[in-house]
Structures are given as C-alpha cells and as structure tokens.
mmCIF file of C-alpha atoms and ligand atoms in Angstrom:
data_model
loop_
_atom_site.group_PDB
_atom_site.id
_atom_site.type_symbol
_atom_site.label_atom_id
_atom_site.label_comp_id
_atom_site.label_asym_id
_atom_site.label_seq_id
_atom_site.Cartn_x
_atom_site.Cartn_y
_atom_site.Cartn_z
ATOM 1 C CA MET A 1 130.016 103.975 94.803
ATOM 2 C CA LEU A 2 128.585 101.954 91.944
ATOM 3 C CA ILE A 3 124.842 101.432 92.333
ATOM 4 C CA ARG A 4 125.115 97.787 91.223
ATOM 5 C CA ASP A 5 127.366 97.168 94.260
ATOM 6 C CA LEU A 6 125.116 99.188 96.543
ATOM 7 C CA LEU A 7 122.037 97.229 95.457
ATOM 8 C CA SER A 8 123.808 93.925 95.895
ATOM 9 C CA ARG A 9 124.043 94.578 99.626
ATOM 10 C CA THR A 10 121.293 97.097 100.432
ATOM 11 C CA ARG A 11 117.774 95.763 100.131
ATOM 12 C CA PRO A 12 115.397 97.410 100.237
ATOM 13 C CA ALA A 13 117.089 100.573 98.959
ATOM 14 C CA ILE A 14 115.547 104.035 98.994
ATOM 15 C CA SER A 15 116.313 106.563 96.271
ATOM 16 C CA PHE A 16 115.036 110.053 95.565
ATOM 17 C CA GLU A 17 114.622 111.724 92.193
ATOM 18 C CA ILE A 18 115.197 115.448 91.722
ATOM 19 C CA PHE A 19 115.209 117.648 88.622
ATOM 20 C CA PRO A 20 117.420 120.617 87.688
ATOM 21 C CA PRO A 21 115.722 124.006 88.063
ATOM 22 C CA LYS A 22 114.834 125.943 84.887
ATOM 23 C CA PRO A 23 117.787 127.863 83.375
ATOM 24 C CA GLU A 24 116.432 131.209 84.659
ATOM 25 C CA THR A 25 116.324 129.883 88.251
ATOM 26 C CA PRO A 26 119.565 129.885 90.271
ATOM 27 C CA ILE A 27 121.035 126.402 90.629
ATOM 28 C CA GLU A 28 121.391 126.947 94.392
ATOM 29 C CA THR A 29 117.638 126.380 94.798
ATOM 30 C CA VAL A 30 118.142 122.677 94.128
ATOM 31 C CA PHE A 31 121.040 122.520 96.560
ATOM 32 C CA THR A 32 118.641 123.471 99.365
ATOM 33 C CA THR A 33 116.529 120.518 98.206
ATOM 34 C CA VAL A 34 119.537 118.168 98.307
ATOM 35 C CA ALA A 35 120.483 119.364 101.801
ATOM 36 C CA GLY A 36 116.940 118.567 102.990
ATOM 37 C CA LEU A 37 116.956 115.149 101.335
ATOM 38 C CA LYS A 38 120.355 114.208 102.773
ATOM 39 C CA GLU A 39 118.833 114.277 106.278
ATOM 40 C CA LEU A 40 116.602 111.384 105.198
ATOM 41 C CA SER A 41 119.594 109.077 104.466
ATOM 42 C CA PRO A 42 118.709 108.011 100.916
ATOM 43 C CA ASP A 43 120.840 105.255 99.363
ATOM 44 C CA PHE A 44 121.182 107.397 96.239
ATOM 45 C CA ILE A 45 119.757 110.497 94.578
ATOM 46 C CA SER A 46 119.002 110.613 90.871
ATOM 47 C CA VAL A 47 119.051 113.780 88.760
ATOM 48 C CA THR A 48 116.882 114.007 85.647
ATOM 49 C CA TYR A 49 118.186 115.042 82.252
ATOM 50 C CA GLY A 50 116.866 117.456 79.667
ATOM 51 C CA ALA A 51 118.244 117.248 76.158
ATOM 52 C CA GLY A 52 119.039 121.003 75.889
ATOM 53 C CA GLY A 53 122.615 122.242 76.478
ATOM 54 C CA SER A 54 122.162 124.192 79.740
ATOM 55 C CA SER A 55 119.835 121.573 81.213
ATOM 56 C CA ARG A 56 122.361 118.862 80.341
ATOM 57 C CA ASP A 57 125.175 120.762 82.049
ATOM 58 C CA ARG A 58 123.018 121.268 85.116
ATOM 59 C CA THR A 59 122.439 117.514 85.444
ATOM 60 C CA VAL A 60 126.197 116.983 85.586
ATOM 61 C CA GLU A 61 126.710 119.885 88.009
ATOM 62 C CA ILE A 62 123.946 118.755 90.365
ATOM 63 C CA ALA A 63 124.964 115.070 90.275
ATOM 64 C CA SER A 64 128.510 116.164 91.087
ATOM 65 C CA ALA A 65 127.307 118.284 94.030
ATOM 66 C CA VAL A 66 125.145 115.421 95.350
ATOM 67 C CA GLN A 67 128.238 113.268 95.420
ATOM 68 C CA ASN A 68 131.100 115.637 96.182
ATOM 69 C CA ARG A 69 129.430 118.294 98.337
ATOM 70 C CA TRP A 70 126.924 116.121 100.216
ATOM 71 C CA GLY A 71 128.763 112.804 100.163
ATOM 72 C CA LEU A 72 125.785 110.902 98.726
ATOM 73 C CA VAL A 73 125.676 108.444 95.841
ATOM 74 C CA ALA A 74 124.498 110.172 92.642
ATOM 75 C CA LEU A 75 122.762 108.706 89.611
ATOM 76 C CA ALA A 76 122.733 110.927 86.511
ATOM 77 C CA HIS A 77 119.922 110.377 83.996
ATOM 78 C CA LEU A 78 120.989 110.451 80.334
ATOM 79 C CA THR A 79 118.907 110.292 77.154
ATOM 80 C CA CYS A 80 120.192 109.609 73.652
ATOM 81 C CA MET A 81 117.384 110.551 71.247
ATOM 82 C CA GLY A 82 118.828 113.046 68.754
ATOM 83 C CA SER A 83 122.325 112.867 70.276
ATOM 84 C CA SER A 84 125.471 111.737 68.494
ATOM 85 C CA PRO A 85 127.844 109.214 70.089
ATOM 86 C CA ALA A 86 130.300 112.107 70.601
ATOM 87 C CA GLU A 87 127.682 114.112 72.523
ATOM 88 C CA VAL A 88 126.862 111.145 74.742
ATOM 89 C CA GLU A 89 130.539 110.529 75.379
ATOM 90 C CA LYS A 90 131.117 114.169 76.313
ATOM 91 C CA VAL A 91 128.463 113.904 79.042
ATOM 92 C CA MET A 92 129.921 110.599 80.263
ATOM 93 C CA GLU A 93 133.396 112.152 80.295
ATOM 94 C CA ASP A 94 132.142 115.128 82.323
ATOM 95 C CA LEU A 95 130.453 112.747 84.778
ATOM 96 C CA GLU A 96 133.550 110.598 85.084
ATOM 97 C CA GLY A 97 135.620 113.739 85.703
ATOM 98 C CA GLU A 98 133.347 114.522 88.662
ATOM 99 C CA GLY A 99 133.556 110.951 89.978
ATOM 100 C CA VAL A 100 129.927 110.122 89.075
ATOM 101 C CA CYS A 101 129.888 106.611 87.623
ATOM 102 C CA ASN A 102 126.166 105.773 87.709
ATOM 103 C CA VAL A 103 123.913 106.543 84.731
ATOM 104 C CA LEU A 104 120.237 105.868 84.057
ATOM 105 C CA ALA A 105 120.487 105.256 80.303
ATOM 106 C CA MET A 106 117.334 106.086 78.342
ATOM 107 C CA ARG A 107 116.132 106.841 74.871
ATOM 108 C CA GLY A 108 114.144 109.948 75.880
ATOM 109 C CA ASP A 109 110.964 111.213 74.268
ATOM 110 C CA PRO A 110 110.926 111.949 70.532
ATOM 111 C CA ARG A 111 111.778 115.608 69.946
ATOM 112 C CA PRO A 112 109.053 117.803 68.375
ATOM 113 C CA GLU A 113 111.533 118.875 65.656
ATOM 114 C CA GLY A 114 112.028 115.201 64.728
ATOM 115 C CA GLY A 115 115.141 114.416 62.663
ATOM 116 C CA GLU A 116 117.403 111.410 62.424
ATOM 117 C CA SER A 117 118.912 109.915 65.558
ATOM 118 C CA HIS A 118 122.003 107.736 65.776
ATOM 119 C CA PHE A 119 120.468 105.861 68.709
ATOM 120 C CA HIS A 120 116.947 104.481 68.233
ATOM 121 C CA HIS A 121 116.375 102.764 71.557
ATOM 122 C CA ALA A 122 117.812 102.793 75.062
ATOM 123 C CA SER A 123 119.331 99.352 74.386
ATOM 124 C CA ASP A 124 121.472 100.953 71.604
ATOM 125 C CA LEU A 125 122.820 103.467 74.135
ATOM 126 C CA ILE A 126 123.503 100.802 76.767
ATOM 127 C CA ARG A 127 125.284 98.594 74.218
ATOM 128 C CA HIS A 128 127.327 101.582 73.022
ATOM 129 C CA ILE A 129 128.419 102.471 76.567
ATOM 130 C CA ARG A 130 129.270 98.863 77.446
ATOM 131 C CA ARG A 131 131.544 98.591 74.389
ATOM 132 C CA GLY A 132 133.614 101.698 75.068
ATOM 133 C CA HIS A 133 135.733 103.543 77.596
ATOM 134 C CA PHE A 134 132.848 103.921 80.075
ATOM 135 C CA ARG A 135 131.992 100.215 80.201
ATOM 136 C CA ASP A 136 132.547 99.968 83.950
ATOM 137 C CA PHE A 137 129.862 102.507 84.864
ATOM 138 C CA SER A 138 126.841 101.118 86.657
ATOM 139 C CA LEU A 139 123.937 101.520 84.229
ATOM 140 C CA GLY A 140 120.244 101.576 85.033
ATOM 141 C CA ALA A 141 117.303 101.517 82.622
ATOM 142 C CA ALA A 142 113.668 102.635 82.741
ATOM 143 C CA ALA A 143 110.903 100.031 83.125
ATOM 144 C CA TYR A 144 107.154 100.370 82.648
ATOM 145 C CA PRO A 145 104.897 98.111 84.759
ATOM 146 C CA GLU A 146 101.917 99.081 82.562
ATOM 147 C CA GLY A 147 103.926 99.044 79.314
ATOM 148 C CA HIS A 148 105.495 102.063 77.589
ATOM 149 C CA PRO A 149 102.791 104.261 75.996
ATOM 150 C CA GLU A 150 104.302 103.777 72.502
ATOM 151 C CA SER A 151 104.470 99.989 72.589
ATOM 152 C CA ALA A 152 101.834 97.879 70.883
ATOM 153 C CA SER A 153 101.356 95.735 73.996
ATOM 154 C CA PRO A 154 102.880 95.317 77.479
ATOM 155 C CA GLU A 155 104.262 91.928 76.285
ATOM 156 C CA GLU A 156 106.168 93.568 73.431
ATOM 157 C CA ASP A 157 107.544 96.169 75.837
ATOM 158 C CA LEU A 158 108.802 93.369 78.112
ATOM 159 C CA VAL A 159 110.759 91.876 75.218
ATOM 160 C CA HIS A 160 112.484 95.230 74.774
ATOM 161 C CA LEU A 161 113.024 95.538 78.519
ATOM 162 C CA LYS A 162 114.878 92.237 78.428
ATOM 163 C CA GLU A 163 117.013 93.588 75.546
ATOM 164 C CA LYS A 164 118.086 96.488 77.777
ATOM 165 C CA VAL A 165 119.111 94.143 80.574
ATOM 166 C CA ASP A 166 120.866 91.786 78.150
ATOM 167 C CA ALA A 167 122.683 94.821 76.713
ATOM 168 C CA GLY A 168 124.093 95.560 80.170
ATOM 169 C CA ALA A 169 121.628 97.370 82.465
ATOM 170 C CA ASP A 170 122.488 96.535 86.093
ATOM 171 C CA PHE A 171 119.197 97.691 87.632
ATOM 172 C CA LEU A 172 115.792 99.068 86.660
ATOM 173 C CA ILE A 173 113.720 101.994 87.905
ATOM 174 C CA THR A 174 110.035 101.924 87.131
ATOM 175 C CA GLN A 175 107.625 104.491 85.877
ATOM 176 C CA LEU A 176 105.234 105.634 88.606
ATOM 177 C CA PHE A 177 102.137 103.574 89.279
ATOM 178 C CA PHE A 178 99.212 103.781 91.693
ATOM 179 C CA ASP A 179 98.146 100.147 91.724
ATOM 180 C CA ASN A 180 100.630 97.840 93.457
ATOM 181 C CA GLU A 181 98.970 94.733 92.029
ATOM 182 C CA ILE A 182 100.107 95.849 88.557
ATOM 183 C CA PHE A 183 103.670 96.085 89.851
ATOM 184 C CA PHE A 184 103.493 92.644 91.505
ATOM 185 C CA ARG A 185 102.259 91.027 88.255
ATOM 186 C CA PHE A 186 104.965 92.865 86.298
ATOM 187 C CA MET A 187 107.634 91.552 88.676
ATOM 188 C CA GLU A 188 106.392 87.981 88.368
ATOM 189 C CA ARG A 189 106.502 88.269 84.592
ATOM 190 C CA ILE A 190 109.971 89.742 84.341
ATOM 191 C CA ARG A 191 111.434 87.263 86.837
ATOM 192 C CA SER A 192 109.903 84.393 84.845
ATOM 193 C CA MET A 193 111.550 85.815 81.706
ATOM 194 C CA GLY A 194 114.938 85.664 83.420
ATOM 195 C CA ILE A 195 115.278 89.389 84.202
ATOM 196 C CA ALA A 196 117.060 89.093 87.528
ATOM 197 C CA VAL A 197 118.428 92.616 88.167
ATOM 198 C CA PRO A 198 117.142 94.713 91.112
ATOM 199 C CA VAL A 199 114.049 96.807 90.396
ATOM 200 C CA MET A 200 113.339 100.097 92.155
ATOM 201 C CA ALA A 201 109.589 100.771 92.297
ATOM 202 C CA GLY A 202 108.759 104.365 91.277
ATOM 203 C CA ILE A 203 106.311 106.145 93.585
ATOM 204 C CA MET A 204 104.988 109.658 93.171
ATOM 205 C CA PRO A 205 102.937 111.305 95.918
ATOM 206 C CA VAL A 206 100.114 113.254 94.271
ATOM 207 C CA LEU A 207 99.821 116.697 95.837
ATOM 208 C CA ASN A 208 97.330 118.494 93.601
ATOM 209 C CA ALA A 209 94.577 117.759 91.119
ATOM 210 C CA ARG A 210 96.466 119.295 88.163
ATOM 211 C CA GLN A 211 99.258 116.768 88.663
ATOM 212 C CA ILE A 212 96.917 113.796 88.170
ATOM 213 C CA GLY A 213 95.767 114.945 84.718
ATOM 214 C CA ARG A 214 99.378 115.512 83.664
ATOM 215 C CA ILE A 215 100.482 112.106 84.921
ATOM 216 C CA VAL A 216 97.715 110.237 83.159
ATOM 217 C CA SER A 217 98.258 112.042 79.857
ATOM 218 C CA LEU A 218 102.064 111.686 79.957
ATOM 219 C CA CYS A 219 102.574 108.150 81.181
ATOM 220 C CA GLY A 220 99.116 106.576 81.041
ATOM 221 C CA ALA A 221 99.247 105.260 84.632
ATOM 222 C CA SER A 222 95.929 103.681 85.551
ATOM 223 C CA ILE A 223 93.992 105.121 88.453
ATOM 224 C CA PRO A 224 92.466 102.488 90.761
ATOM 225 C CA PRO A 225 88.938 103.282 92.053
ATOM 226 C CA ARG A 226 90.128 103.761 95.647
ATOM 227 C CA PHE A 227 92.656 106.378 94.538
ATOM 228 C CA ALA A 228 90.126 108.088 92.206
ATOM 229 C CA ARG A 229 87.641 108.315 95.085
ATOM 230 C CA ILE A 230 90.159 109.972 97.399
ATOM 231 C CA MET A 231 91.303 112.413 94.728
ATOM 232 C CA SER A 232 87.827 113.480 93.649
ATOM 233 C CA ARG A 233 86.639 113.862 97.256
ATOM 234 C CA TYR A 234 89.391 116.389 98.099
ATOM 235 C CA GLU A 235 89.880 117.976 94.684
ATOM 236 C CA GLN A 236 88.586 121.343 95.890
ATOM 237 C CA THR A 237 90.596 121.350 99.135
ATOM 238 C CA PRO A 238 94.303 121.485 98.250
ATOM 239 C CA GLU A 239 95.608 120.801 101.745
ATOM 240 C CA ALA A 240 93.376 117.786 102.251
ATOM 241 C CA LEU A 241 94.270 116.460 98.805
ATOM 242 C CA ALA A 242 98.012 116.802 99.523
ATOM 243 C CA GLU A 243 97.584 115.045 102.877
ATOM 244 C CA ALA A 244 95.601 112.224 101.278
ATOM 245 C CA GLY A 245 98.145 111.974 98.403
ATOM 246 C CA MET A 246 101.045 111.561 100.825
ATOM 247 C CA ALA A 247 99.119 109.021 102.903
ATOM 248 C CA TYR A 248 98.298 107.023 99.752
ATOM 249 C CA ALA A 249 101.967 107.015 98.657
ATOM 250 C CA THR A 250 103.032 105.953 102.164
ATOM 251 C CA GLU A 251 100.578 103.062 102.139
ATOM 252 C CA GLN A 252 101.780 101.996 98.703
ATOM 253 C CA ILE A 253 105.394 102.004 99.936
ATOM 254 C CA ILE A 254 104.623 99.957 103.051
ATOM 255 C CA ASP A 255 102.772 97.411 100.918
ATOM 256 C CA LEU A 256 105.642 97.234 98.385
ATOM 257 C CA LEU A 257 108.236 96.790 101.132
ATOM 258 C CA SER A 258 106.148 94.111 102.848
ATOM 259 C CA TRP A 259 105.887 92.282 99.525
ATOM 260 C CA GLY A 260 109.684 92.324 99.248
ATOM 261 C CA ALA A 261 110.408 95.038 96.666
ATOM 262 C CA ASP A 262 114.122 95.578 96.022
ATOM 263 C CA GLY A 263 113.741 99.287 96.594
ATOM 264 C CA ILE A 264 111.607 102.412 96.364
ATOM 265 C CA HIS A 265 112.379 105.320 94.052
ATOM 266 C CA LEU A 266 110.503 108.378 95.278
ATOM 267 C CA TYR A 267 109.720 111.084 92.732
ATOM 268 C CA THR A 268 110.255 113.971 95.161
ATOM 269 C CA MET A 269 109.351 116.815 92.768
ATOM 270 C CA ASN A 270 112.104 118.735 94.599
ATOM 271 C CA ARG A 271 109.949 118.772 97.764
ATOM 272 C CA PRO A 272 112.100 117.595 100.701
ATOM 273 C CA ASP A 273 109.215 118.411 103.075
ATOM 274 C CA VAL A 274 107.037 115.840 101.297
ATOM 275 C CA ALA A 275 109.820 113.231 101.214
ATOM 276 C CA LYS A 276 110.439 113.892 104.899
ATOM 277 C CA ARG A 277 106.831 113.329 105.868
ATOM 278 C CA ILE A 278 106.700 110.051 103.957
ATOM 279 C CA MET A 279 110.069 108.822 105.240
ATOM 280 C CA GLU A 280 109.127 109.668 108.830
ATOM 281 C CA SER A 281 105.950 107.623 108.434
ATOM 282 C CA ILE A 282 107.964 104.567 107.413
ATOM 283 C CA SER A 283 111.038 105.061 109.611
ATOM 284 C CA THR A 284 110.430 102.040 111.840
ATOM 285 C CA VAL A 285 109.432 99.867 108.877
ATOM 286 C CA ARG A 286 112.650 100.882 107.145
ATOM 287 C CA ARG A 287 114.774 100.238 110.218
ATOM 288 C CA THR A 288 113.139 96.845 110.716
ATOM 289 C CA LEU A 289 113.789 95.782 107.122
ATOM 290 C CA ASN A 290 117.350 97.124 107.110
ATOM 291 C CA GLY A 291 118.117 95.322 110.365
ATOM 292 C CA GLY A 292 119.245 98.509 112.082
ATOM 293 C CA SER A 293 119.605 102.034 110.850
ATOM 294 C CA PRO A 294 118.079 103.644 107.745
ATOM 295 C CA GLY A 295 120.367 103.312 104.749
ATOM 296 C CA ASN A 296 122.133 100.436 106.403
HETATM 297 P P1 FAD B 1 113.239 102.516 75.181
HETATM 298 O O1 FAD B 1 113.613 101.474 76.132
HETATM 299 O O2 FAD B 1 114.087 102.709 73.977
HETATM 300 O O3 FAD B 1 111.736 102.253 74.743
HETATM 301 C C1 FAD B 1 110.979 103.223 74.021
HETATM 302 C C2 FAD B 1 109.891 102.510 73.208
HETATM 303 O O4 FAD B 1 110.520 101.786 72.151
HETATM 304 C C3 FAD B 1 109.091 101.481 74.008
HETATM 305 O O5 FAD B 1 107.777 101.477 73.526
HETATM 306 C C4 FAD B 1 109.787 100.165 73.687
HETATM 307 O O6 FAD B 1 108.911 99.051 73.822
HETATM 308 C C5 FAD B 1 110.221 100.385 72.243
HETATM 309 N N1 FAD B 1 111.426 99.660 71.873
HETATM 310 C C6 FAD B 1 112.552 99.500 72.597
HETATM 311 N N2 FAD B 1 113.456 98.773 71.904
HETATM 312 C C7 FAD B 1 112.882 98.471 70.708
HETATM 313 C C8 FAD B 1 113.325 97.753 69.556
HETATM 314 N N3 FAD B 1 114.530 97.176 69.503
HETATM 315 N N4 FAD B 1 112.474 97.643 68.502
HETATM 316 C C9 FAD B 1 111.235 98.217 68.539
HETATM 317 N N5 FAD B 1 110.776 98.914 69.603
HETATM 318 C C10 FAD B 1 111.593 99.046 70.683
HETATM 319 N N6 FAD B 1 113.038 111.367 80.102
HETATM 320 C C11 FAD B 1 113.896 112.418 80.000
HETATM 321 O O7 FAD B 1 113.905 113.104 78.979
HETATM 322 N N7 FAD B 1 114.763 112.729 81.034
HETATM 323 C C12 FAD B 1 114.813 112.013 82.180
HETATM 324 O O8 FAD B 1 115.600 112.310 83.074
HETATM 325 C C13 FAD B 1 113.906 110.891 82.314
HETATM 326 N N8 FAD B 1 113.927 110.122 83.433
HETATM 327 C C14 FAD B 1 113.097 109.011 83.518
HETATM 328 C C15 FAD B 1 113.183 108.197 84.650
HETATM 329 C C16 FAD B 1 112.384 107.054 84.762
HETATM 330 C C17 FAD B 1 112.513 106.195 85.986
HETATM 331 C C18 FAD B 1 111.461 106.734 83.726
HETATM 332 C C19 FAD B 1 110.571 105.534 83.839
HETATM 333 C C20 FAD B 1 111.369 107.551 82.589
HETATM 334 C C21 FAD B 1 112.188 108.689 82.468
HETATM 335 N N9 FAD B 1 112.158 109.507 81.328
HETATM 336 C C22 FAD B 1 113.026 110.598 81.223
HETATM 337 C C23 FAD B 1 111.192 109.268 80.257
HETATM 338 C C24 FAD B 1 111.757 108.372 79.110
HETATM 339 O O9 FAD B 1 112.787 109.064 78.454
HETATM 340 C C25 FAD B 1 110.595 108.092 78.159
HETATM 341 O O10 FAD B 1 109.667 107.230 78.773
HETATM 342 C C26 FAD B 1 110.985 107.602 76.772
HETATM 343 O O11 FAD B 1 109.834 107.704 75.933
HETATM 344 C C27 FAD B 1 111.442 106.157 76.691
HETATM 345 O O12 FAD B 1 112.701 105.978 77.162
HETATM 346 P P2 FAD B 1 113.275 104.460 77.365
HETATM 347 O O13 FAD B 1 114.681 104.592 77.723
HETATM 348 O O14 FAD B 1 112.377 103.720 78.244
HETATM 349 O O15 FAD B 1 113.122 103.965 75.849
#
C-alpha cells in the first residue's frame, strides 16, 4: 500500500523505524525484531539506509521481508549524497521488484571522503524521482522541528522543507525531539506556509546516558529542564534510567496525540520490547483515537 493513501485515511498513524544489522551480523537478527514489532500492529515500518553497498542491499532485503513475509507496509529510506542517478534508480528498481513503493527520500550526511555529488539536496532527489519511471511511488521527506544542524536558521530550513514538499514529498517524518512545544510551534509555522502534508512526529525513548550525548551531538535536539533532571537523577542506575526514558517517551506521545498529531514515528533502535512497553501504555488511547482497534 502507498503510504500517502494510508495516511489519508489513518490518523493518527503509528510507524516504527528499524535499522539493518552490521554486515558481520546475520540478517535474521532483524527479522526477530520485525516479528516482535508486527504484534504491535504498526501502520508501517521504515528501514534506514546506509550508503555502502552491503548496507544498501540489506535495506532492500529487509523492506521486502517486512512487506512480503510479515504482510506489513514497508518504507525504505534512501539517501542520494554521492550517488549517481543510475545508482538511485537501481535501488528504486530493486524496491519496485519486491513490491515496495514507499521511499523516504533524503540527501544523507556528507561523506568524510567528500567528492562531487550529482544530487545536492533531498529536493533534487525527489524532483528526479517524480520525473521518471518511479513517479508513482509514495515519497516521504525528513523534517527538523529545531532546524537542520547545517542550516543558518530554522526559518531558512523551513524554506527548503517547503521545496521538498513542492517537489513531490507526500508526507514528512521529523527528527527526534524532547520538547513537544517545539514541535507544536513548528507545525503552526509549516501549516501557515501552506505545507499541508501529514507529519509523523519522531520520538526516541532514551534508554541510557551514552545515547543522550550521541543524540545531542548528532542532531542538536534541545533537552528541556524536566528531561535533563530525570536523566541526571538516574544516570548511574541503568534500569531506572531506561524506565524513566520510556515513561518520558510515552508521556510525549500521549501529549502529541491529544494535540492532534497526524502520527507518531517511533525510533525503536531494534528493541521490540521497548516498543511493546510504550505501545501497551497507550493502547486504550490509540483505540479511542482510531475509533476501534489499533491500526484501524
Ligand atoms: P536536505 O533536505 O537536502 O537538507 C540538508 C541541508 O541542506 C539543510 O540544512 C537544508 O536546510 C539545506 N538545503 C536544502 N535544500 C537547499 C537548497 N536548495 N539550497 C541551500 N540549502 C539547502 N540518514 C541516513 O544516512 N540514512 C537514513 O536512513 C536516515 N534516515 C533519517 C530519517 C529521518 C526521519 C531523519 C529526520 C533523518 C534521517 N537521516 C538518515 C539523516 C539525514 O540524512 C541527515 O539529516 C542529512 O544531513 C540531511 O538529509 P535531508 O534529506 O534532510 O537533506
């Protein structure tokens, strides 16, 4: 199923993000993750993309399994930095061959080795796909409620976000954030700019102290005082920190759903047990909002 069609009738939607295991790890490990996530009735599962050859192939293989082995809707991530149009088309062709017609189209991070790239921005990739054989795919794009770390200002980033939607993105998935107020202000701004596509709010449960440092340095998410207090209080007690991290994510989700978010995209970190705990905590909320069963 095309995600644009799914999102036109399923609000709020719930999606899970998984990543391919490292090349030296058997691919079956992630299939155990998918089996666990399927029990939670997600509306779709997204599979991240690494630019390297084996990682790229694994994204296609896992997205295909999500769809063909588990009967779920799959979204394959795709980045274009350093790739030629032919390379991008090969991945799209492989996806199409497996019946996966949903792609999260991104630029990707600049490669350490640098070099020229045919595509400079995600909007170039989206425009390219919309012009060619794969034009009927449902395409998503990445959005940054606090602005992309490279952009001069959040306002400038919003201009480029609009370019991605104008180029043909059907829906957006946001970078993770810990302060819902930032997301609410972001939504007001993009709606006032005429960006009308559904937006999935990205939520990551923090399970250990190491993760917080990595998140802040990679994506620059701001840490609200309430969250900082919880994290520093339980820093030395891993189990308490994980429990508090899941509770914080659950609270964020309930607040986002009450506000009327189009959907929640949970960064599962390949931990179905964590996703399960969070989904169980919101099962009645989800049923109430879906007017019946989860995933309805
Ligand atoms: P763009 O939209 O191209 O934006 C990149 C920067 O360029 C921004 O600062 C933007 O403001 C600026 N810009 C855009 N257009 C223009 C223009 N015309 N002129 C000047 N400046 C411009 N990475 C992976 O490698 N694999 C993944 O699977 C992956 N999944 C992700 C999933 C989500 C939900 C998110 C939020 C991010 C993900 N990323 C992934 C990370 C992403 O690749 C990086 O954040 C990357 O740096 C930017 O990609 P983009 O598609 O947002 O880029």
